[in-house]
């Protein structure tokens, strides 16, 4: 009886809430208390959230929602001939500038670029950071990715989603599809035609990372292709994590 009751409650909540709202619909939605939606993006390195879902984050911010980016690392290993300390300082400043453009709040988790860790302590830390943010929606890397830091960031976020008492919808973004992100088949799309240039400016804040190279890695083609799939100029694609956690937050359009 208990399991049956839980299933009925889940179906009822999902029918009233986020379970039946597409990602684009959430851009103009509010929570059942009337407050704006809280959006969090968990990215492995400075420039990952910007290149993966910067247009979507900018759209949520422009719609009046609160956006926070949690960077797992500060990109310590990302600048040749620079020490970890020097690279971290440079890439942190680049992140701060990018977040200003996207109107997002930056937070740094404290792992080390290229030496990321997946263990119980870090699951608890990321879970604690997410609980402090109290998000309604979380974006993170797709776990099938060639970059270990991307994988670990995704797995830490998934484990936090499973364990936390804070209910949020979880979506995965893609980066450099075909070279890094693999077997990615979007369930949701967001039209970023109006924020595509804003996204580009945020990516170009990361001057140490060769922004033209980031776009040559496939991001320009991805925006165009996802836009063609949606029937708009430019779009970002996402895969939505399904399960009971998504049904516990009631949101009205």
mmCIF file of C-alpha atoms in Angstrom:
data_model
loop_
_atom_site.group_PDB
_atom_site.id
_atom_site.type_symbol
_atom_site.label_atom_id
_atom_site.label_comp_id
_atom_site.label_asym_id
_atom_site.label_seq_id
_atom_site.Cartn_x
_atom_site.Cartn_y
_atom_site.Cartn_z
ATOM 1 C CA UNK A 1 0.000 0.000 0.000
ATOM 2 C CA UNK A 2 2.826 2.390 0.847
ATOM 3 C CA UNK A 3 4.457 1.961 -2.574
ATOM 4 C CA UNK A 4 1.127 2.369 -4.322
ATOM 5 C CA UNK A 5 0.447 5.551 -2.341
ATOM 6 C CA UNK A 6 3.855 6.931 -3.279
ATOM 7 C CA UNK A 7 3.236 6.206 -6.948
ATOM 8 C CA UNK A 8 -0.143 7.941 -6.839
ATOM 9 C CA UNK A 9 1.360 10.965 -5.103
ATOM 10 C CA UNK A 10 4.145 11.126 -7.700
ATOM 11 C CA UNK A 11 1.672 11.001 -10.593
ATOM 12 C CA UNK A 12 -0.470 13.708 -8.998
ATOM 13 C CA UNK A 13 2.486 16.007 -8.345
ATOM 14 C CA UNK A 14 4.002 15.447 -11.746
ATOM 15 C CA UNK A 15 0.725 16.252 -13.454
ATOM 16 C CA UNK A 16 0.607 19.559 -11.574
ATOM 17 C CA UNK A 17 4.219 20.501 -11.871
ATOM 18 C CA UNK A 18 7.581 20.323 -13.452
ATOM 19 C CA UNK A 19 7.092 16.777 -14.674
ATOM 20 C CA UNK A 20 4.941 17.994 -17.564
ATOM 21 C CA UNK A 21 6.641 21.304 -18.293
ATOM 22 C CA UNK A 22 9.237 21.403 -21.038
ATOM 23 C CA UNK A 23 12.481 23.218 -20.426
ATOM 24 C CA UNK A 24 11.468 26.209 -22.611
ATOM 25 C CA UNK A 25 8.209 26.486 -20.664
ATOM 26 C CA UNK A 26 10.165 26.844 -17.438
ATOM 27 C CA UNK A 27 11.684 30.075 -18.727
ATOM 28 C CA UNK A 28 8.398 31.843 -18.075
ATOM 29 C CA UNK A 29 7.283 29.749 -15.100
ATOM 30 C CA UNK A 30 7.332 30.486 -11.388
ATOM 31 C CA UNK A 31 7.350 28.203 -8.369
ATOM 32 C CA UNK A 32 4.139 27.445 -6.523
ATOM 33 C CA UNK A 33 5.100 30.131 -3.979
ATOM 34 C CA UNK A 34 5.415 32.734 -6.748
ATOM 35 C CA UNK A 35 9.163 33.195 -6.439
ATOM 36 C CA UNK A 36 11.479 33.112 -9.469
ATOM 37 C CA UNK A 37 13.094 29.813 -10.376
ATOM 38 C CA UNK A 38 16.592 29.105 -9.039
ATOM 39 C CA UNK A 39 18.911 27.690 -11.697
ATOM 40 C CA UNK A 40 22.319 26.133 -10.995
ATOM 41 C CA UNK A 41 24.875 24.896 -13.511
ATOM 42 C CA UNK A 42 27.662 22.570 -12.358
ATOM 43 C CA UNK A 43 30.620 22.635 -14.766
ATOM 44 C CA UNK A 44 34.027 21.008 -14.627
ATOM 45 C CA UNK A 45 36.153 23.966 -15.736
ATOM 46 C CA UNK A 46 35.839 27.663 -16.406
ATOM 47 C CA UNK A 47 34.323 27.929 -19.928
ATOM 48 C CA UNK A 48 32.352 24.626 -19.775
ATOM 49 C CA UNK A 49 29.044 26.108 -18.555
ATOM 50 C CA UNK A 50 29.482 29.051 -20.922
ATOM 51 C CA UNK A 51 30.069 26.905 -24.002
ATOM 52 C CA UNK A 52 27.624 24.146 -23.038
ATOM 53 C CA UNK A 53 24.571 26.114 -21.966
ATOM 54 C CA UNK A 54 25.538 29.785 -21.776
ATOM 55 C CA UNK A 55 22.694 30.853 -24.037
ATOM 56 C CA UNK A 56 20.137 29.059 -21.883
ATOM 57 C CA UNK A 57 21.582 30.418 -18.628
ATOM 58 C CA UNK A 58 21.446 33.928 -20.105
ATOM 59 C CA UNK A 59 17.817 33.401 -21.080
ATOM 60 C CA UNK A 60 16.875 32.293 -17.562
ATOM 61 C CA UNK A 61 18.646 35.322 -16.094
ATOM 62 C CA UNK A 62 16.930 37.652 -18.574
ATOM 63 C CA UNK A 63 13.565 36.171 -17.563
ATOM 64 C CA UNK A 64 14.212 37.239 -13.963
ATOM 65 C CA UNK A 65 15.369 33.924 -12.560
ATOM 66 C CA UNK A 66 18.406 33.500 -10.302
ATOM 67 C CA UNK A 67 21.381 31.751 -11.929
ATOM 68 C CA UNK A 68 24.451 30.324 -10.173
ATOM 69 C CA UNK A 69 27.393 28.538 -11.771
ATOM 70 C CA UNK A 70 29.383 26.072 -9.673
ATOM 71 C CA UNK A 71 32.811 25.470 -11.208
ATOM 72 C CA UNK A 72 34.271 22.177 -9.940
ATOM 73 C CA UNK A 73 37.813 23.426 -10.643
ATOM 74 C CA UNK A 74 39.503 26.727 -11.468
ATOM 75 C CA UNK A 75 41.189 25.321 -14.583
ATOM 76 C CA UNK A 76 44.562 24.969 -12.896
ATOM 77 C CA UNK A 77 46.057 22.749 -15.610
ATOM 78 C CA UNK A 78 44.635 24.690 -18.528
ATOM 79 C CA UNK A 79 47.385 27.162 -19.466
ATOM 80 C CA UNK A 80 50.713 25.878 -20.828
ATOM 81 C CA UNK A 81 53.836 27.213 -19.091
ATOM 82 C CA UNK A 82 51.800 28.544 -16.160
ATOM 83 C CA UNK A 83 51.833 27.143 -12.649
ATOM 84 C CA UNK A 84 48.576 25.848 -11.223
ATOM 85 C CA UNK A 85 48.390 28.914 -9.023
ATOM 86 C CA UNK A 86 48.939 31.313 -11.924
ATOM 87 C CA UNK A 87 46.478 29.520 -14.193
ATOM 88 C CA UNK A 88 43.841 29.363 -11.449
ATOM 89 C CA UNK A 89 44.096 33.116 -10.912
ATOM 90 C CA UNK A 90 43.795 33.902 -14.624
ATOM 91 C CA UNK A 91 40.931 31.531 -15.260
ATOM 92 C CA UNK A 92 39.046 32.609 -12.148
ATOM 93 C CA UNK A 93 39.105 36.201 -13.380
ATOM 94 C CA UNK A 94 37.903 35.052 -16.792
ATOM 95 C CA UNK A 95 35.027 33.228 -15.105
ATOM 96 C CA UNK A 96 34.037 36.298 -13.131
ATOM 97 C CA UNK A 97 33.888 38.376 -16.323
ATOM 98 C CA UNK A 98 31.881 35.709 -18.136
ATOM 99 C CA UNK A 99 29.391 35.463 -15.266
ATOM 100 C CA UNK A 100 28.883 39.227 -15.364
ATOM 101 C CA UNK A 101 27.876 38.953 -18.999
ATOM 102 C CA UNK A 102 25.459 36.091 -18.288
ATOM 103 C CA UNK A 103 24.211 37.708 -15.043
ATOM 104 C CA UNK A 104 25.181 34.605 -13.074
ATOM 105 C CA UNK A 105 26.720 34.150 -9.632
ATOM 106 C CA UNK A 106 30.024 32.197 -9.695
ATOM 107 C CA UNK A 107 30.926 29.632 -7.025
ATOM 108 C CA UNK A 108 34.090 27.490 -6.942
ATOM 109 C CA UNK A 109 33.986 23.999 -5.444
ATOM 110 C CA UNK A 110 37.728 23.574 -4.937
ATOM 111 C CA UNK A 111 38.772 20.519 -6.950
ATOM 112 C CA UNK A 112 41.898 20.533 -9.142
ATOM 113 C CA UNK A 113 41.795 20.561 -12.932
ATOM 114 C CA UNK A 114 42.992 17.256 -14.370
ATOM 115 C CA UNK A 115 42.996 15.570 -10.960
ATOM 116 C CA UNK A 116 39.292 15.542 -10.140
ATOM 117 C CA UNK A 117 38.034 13.105 -7.517
ATOM 118 C CA UNK A 118 34.887 11.028 -7.200
ATOM 119 C CA UNK A 119 34.471 9.793 -3.627
ATOM 120 C CA UNK A 120 32.003 9.917 -0.756
ATOM 121 C CA UNK A 121 33.449 13.096 0.710
ATOM 122 C CA UNK A 122 33.058 14.951 -2.576
ATOM 123 C CA UNK A 123 29.551 13.643 -3.131
ATOM 124 C CA UNK A 124 28.662 15.086 0.276
ATOM 125 C CA UNK A 125 30.369 18.393 -0.524
ATOM 126 C CA UNK A 126 28.635 18.897 -3.871
ATOM 127 C CA UNK A 127 25.353 17.792 -2.318
ATOM 128 C CA UNK A 128 25.863 20.352 0.450
ATOM 129 C CA UNK A 129 26.671 23.098 -2.063
ATOM 130 C CA UNK A 130 23.543 22.329 -4.069
ATOM 131 C CA UNK A 131 21.402 22.205 -0.944
ATOM 132 C CA UNK A 132 22.735 25.627 0.030
ATOM 133 C CA UNK A 133 21.659 26.975 -3.372
ATOM 134 C CA UNK A 134 18.208 25.321 -3.165
ATOM 135 C CA UNK A 135 17.909 24.967 -6.948
ATOM 136 C CA UNK A 136 14.778 24.152 -8.905
ATOM 137 C CA UNK A 137 16.762 23.238 -12.028
ATOM 138 C CA UNK A 138 20.334 21.990 -12.331
ATOM 139 C CA UNK A 139 22.395 21.676 -15.513
ATOM 140 C CA UNK A 140 25.566 19.602 -15.714
ATOM 141 C CA UNK A 141 27.750 17.586 -18.089
ATOM 142 C CA UNK A 142 26.486 14.483 -19.862
ATOM 143 C CA UNK A 143 28.291 11.535 -18.190
ATOM 144 C CA UNK A 144 29.294 9.864 -21.471
ATOM 145 C CA UNK A 145 32.224 12.154 -22.203
ATOM 146 C CA UNK A 146 35.874 11.664 -23.106
ATOM 147 C CA UNK A 147 37.091 14.124 -20.460
ATOM 148 C CA UNK A 148 37.477 12.599 -16.992
ATOM 149 C CA UNK A 149 36.723 15.886 -15.227
ATOM 150 C CA UNK A 150 33.468 16.175 -17.177
ATOM 151 C CA UNK A 151 32.487 12.633 -16.214
ATOM 152 C CA UNK A 152 33.254 13.182 -12.543
ATOM 153 C CA UNK A 153 31.371 16.482 -12.453
ATOM 154 C CA UNK A 154 28.349 14.739 -13.929
ATOM 155 C CA UNK A 155 28.513 11.776 -11.564
ATOM 156 C CA UNK A 156 28.916 13.995 -8.493
ATOM 157 C CA UNK A 157 25.843 15.949 -9.560
ATOM 158 C CA UNK A 158 23.816 12.811 -10.299
ATOM 159 C CA UNK A 159 24.667 11.335 -6.908
ATOM 160 C CA UNK A 160 23.696 14.620 -5.246
ATOM 161 C CA UNK A 161 20.386 14.577 -7.147
ATOM 162 C CA UNK A 162 19.713 11.043 -5.922
ATOM 163 C CA UNK A 163 20.637 11.700 -2.287
ATOM 164 C CA UNK A 164 19.448 15.207 -1.526
ATOM 165 C CA UNK A 165 16.153 16.145 0.086
ATOM 166 C CA UNK A 166 16.088 19.277 -2.098
ATOM 167 C CA UNK A 167 14.044 18.441 -5.180
ATOM 168 C CA UNK A 168 15.271 19.727 -8.506
ATOM 169 C CA UNK A 169 15.015 18.855 -12.173
ATOM 170 C CA UNK A 170 18.305 17.679 -13.674
ATOM 171 C CA UNK A 171 19.389 18.359 -17.264
ATOM 172 C CA UNK A 172 22.594 17.445 -19.088
ATOM 173 C CA UNK A 173 24.313 19.716 -21.618
ATOM 174 C CA UNK A 174 26.782 18.874 -24.378
ATOM 175 C CA UNK A 175 30.266 20.219 -25.114
ATOM 176 C CA UNK A 176 32.303 19.614 -28.250
ATOM 177 C CA UNK A 177 29.953 16.841 -29.343
ATOM 178 C CA UNK A 178 31.645 13.976 -31.158
ATOM 179 C CA UNK A 179 35.037 14.798 -29.689
ATOM 180 C CA UNK A 180 34.104 15.025 -26.007
ATOM 181 C CA UNK A 181 30.353 14.519 -25.453
ATOM 182 C CA UNK A 182 29.194 11.254 -27.039
ATOM 183 C CA UNK A 183 25.878 9.553 -27.961
ATOM 184 C CA UNK A 184 23.930 12.683 -27.039
ATOM 185 C CA UNK A 185 20.261 12.667 -28.100
ATOM 186 C CA UNK A 186 18.437 15.747 -26.747
ATOM 187 C CA UNK A 187 15.056 15.493 -25.072
ATOM 188 C CA UNK A 188 14.692 19.280 -24.724
ATOM 189 C CA UNK A 189 15.808 22.311 -26.693
ATOM 190 C CA UNK A 190 16.100 25.998 -25.844
ATOM 191 C CA UNK A 191 16.021 28.679 -28.518
ATOM 192 C CA UNK A 192 19.100 30.869 -27.938
ATOM 193 C CA UNK A 193 18.715 33.035 -31.031
ATOM 194 C CA UNK A 194 18.375 36.149 -28.856
ATOM 195 C CA UNK A 195 21.199 35.221 -26.464
ATOM 196 C CA UNK A 196 23.625 33.606 -28.910
ATOM 197 C CA UNK A 197 25.816 36.704 -29.077
ATOM 198 C CA UNK A 198 25.692 37.098 -25.287
ATOM 199 C CA UNK A 199 26.864 33.492 -24.981
ATOM 200 C CA UNK A 200 29.663 34.121 -27.461
ATOM 201 C CA UNK A 201 30.853 37.147 -25.478
ATOM 202 C CA UNK A 202 30.885 35.048 -22.296
ATOM 203 C CA UNK A 203 32.927 32.328 -24.000
ATOM 204 C CA UNK A 204 35.319 34.937 -25.381
ATOM 205 C CA UNK A 205 36.041 36.130 -21.841
ATOM 206 C CA UNK A 206 38.128 32.964 -21.539
ATOM 207 C CA UNK A 207 40.961 34.351 -23.605
ATOM 208 C CA UNK A 208 43.476 31.858 -22.168
ATOM 209 C CA UNK A 209 41.459 29.006 -23.680
ATOM 210 C CA UNK A 210 41.518 30.101 -27.342
ATOM 211 C CA UNK A 211 37.831 31.006 -27.765
ATOM 212 C CA UNK A 212 37.931 30.569 -31.569
ATOM 213 C CA UNK A 213 39.226 27.065 -30.906
ATOM 214 C CA UNK A 214 36.293 26.385 -28.594
ATOM 215 C CA UNK A 215 33.911 27.259 -31.415
ATOM 216 C CA UNK A 216 35.963 25.365 -33.982
ATOM 217 C CA UNK A 217 35.658 22.341 -31.701
ATOM 218 C CA UNK A 218 32.057 22.190 -32.865
ATOM 219 C CA UNK A 219 30.054 24.640 -30.794
ATOM 220 C CA UNK A 220 29.088 26.893 -33.690
ATOM 221 C CA UNK A 221 27.945 23.835 -35.632
ATOM 222 C CA UNK A 222 26.099 22.507 -32.577
ATOM 223 C CA UNK A 223 24.173 25.754 -32.116
ATOM 224 C CA UNK A 224 23.264 25.748 -35.801
ATOM 225 C CA UNK A 225 22.306 22.055 -35.907
ATOM 226 C CA UNK A 226 20.236 22.137 -32.711
ATOM 227 C CA UNK A 227 18.584 25.265 -34.094
ATOM 228 C CA UNK A 228 17.718 23.410 -37.299
ATOM 229 C CA UNK A 229 16.242 20.581 -35.254
ATOM 230 C CA UNK A 230 14.094 23.086 -33.368
ATOM 231 C CA UNK A 231 13.343 25.244 -36.407
ATOM 232 C CA UNK A 232 15.072 28.390 -35.135
ATOM 233 C CA UNK A 233 18.323 30.245 -35.825
ATOM 234 C CA UNK A 234 20.268 28.761 -32.895
ATOM 235 C CA UNK A 235 19.504 26.425 -30.016
ATOM 236 C CA UNK A 236 21.054 24.368 -27.238
ATOM 237 C CA UNK A 237 20.057 20.756 -26.642
ATOM 238 C CA UNK A 238 19.661 18.951 -23.328
ATOM 239 C CA UNK A 239 18.914 15.499 -21.991
ATOM 240 C CA UNK A 240 16.543 15.426 -19.063
ATOM 241 C CA UNK A 241 17.062 13.052 -16.150
ATOM 242 C CA UNK A 242 13.754 11.369 -15.438
ATOM 243 C CA UNK A 243 12.518 9.978 -12.160
ATOM 244 C CA UNK A 244 10.516 10.731 -9.055
ATOM 245 C CA UNK A 245 12.770 13.620 -8.010
ATOM 246 C CA UNK A 246 11.412 15.682 -10.897
ATOM 247 C CA UNK A 247 7.837 15.366 -9.730
ATOM 248 C CA UNK A 248 8.170 16.767 -6.243
ATOM 249 C CA UNK A 249 8.481 20.435 -7.186
ATOM 250 C CA UNK A 250 5.220 22.092 -8.171
ATOM 251 C CA UNK A 251 5.659 24.886 -10.704
ATOM 252 C CA UNK A 252 2.989 26.829 -12.511
ATOM 253 C CA UNK A 253 3.320 28.297 -15.979
#
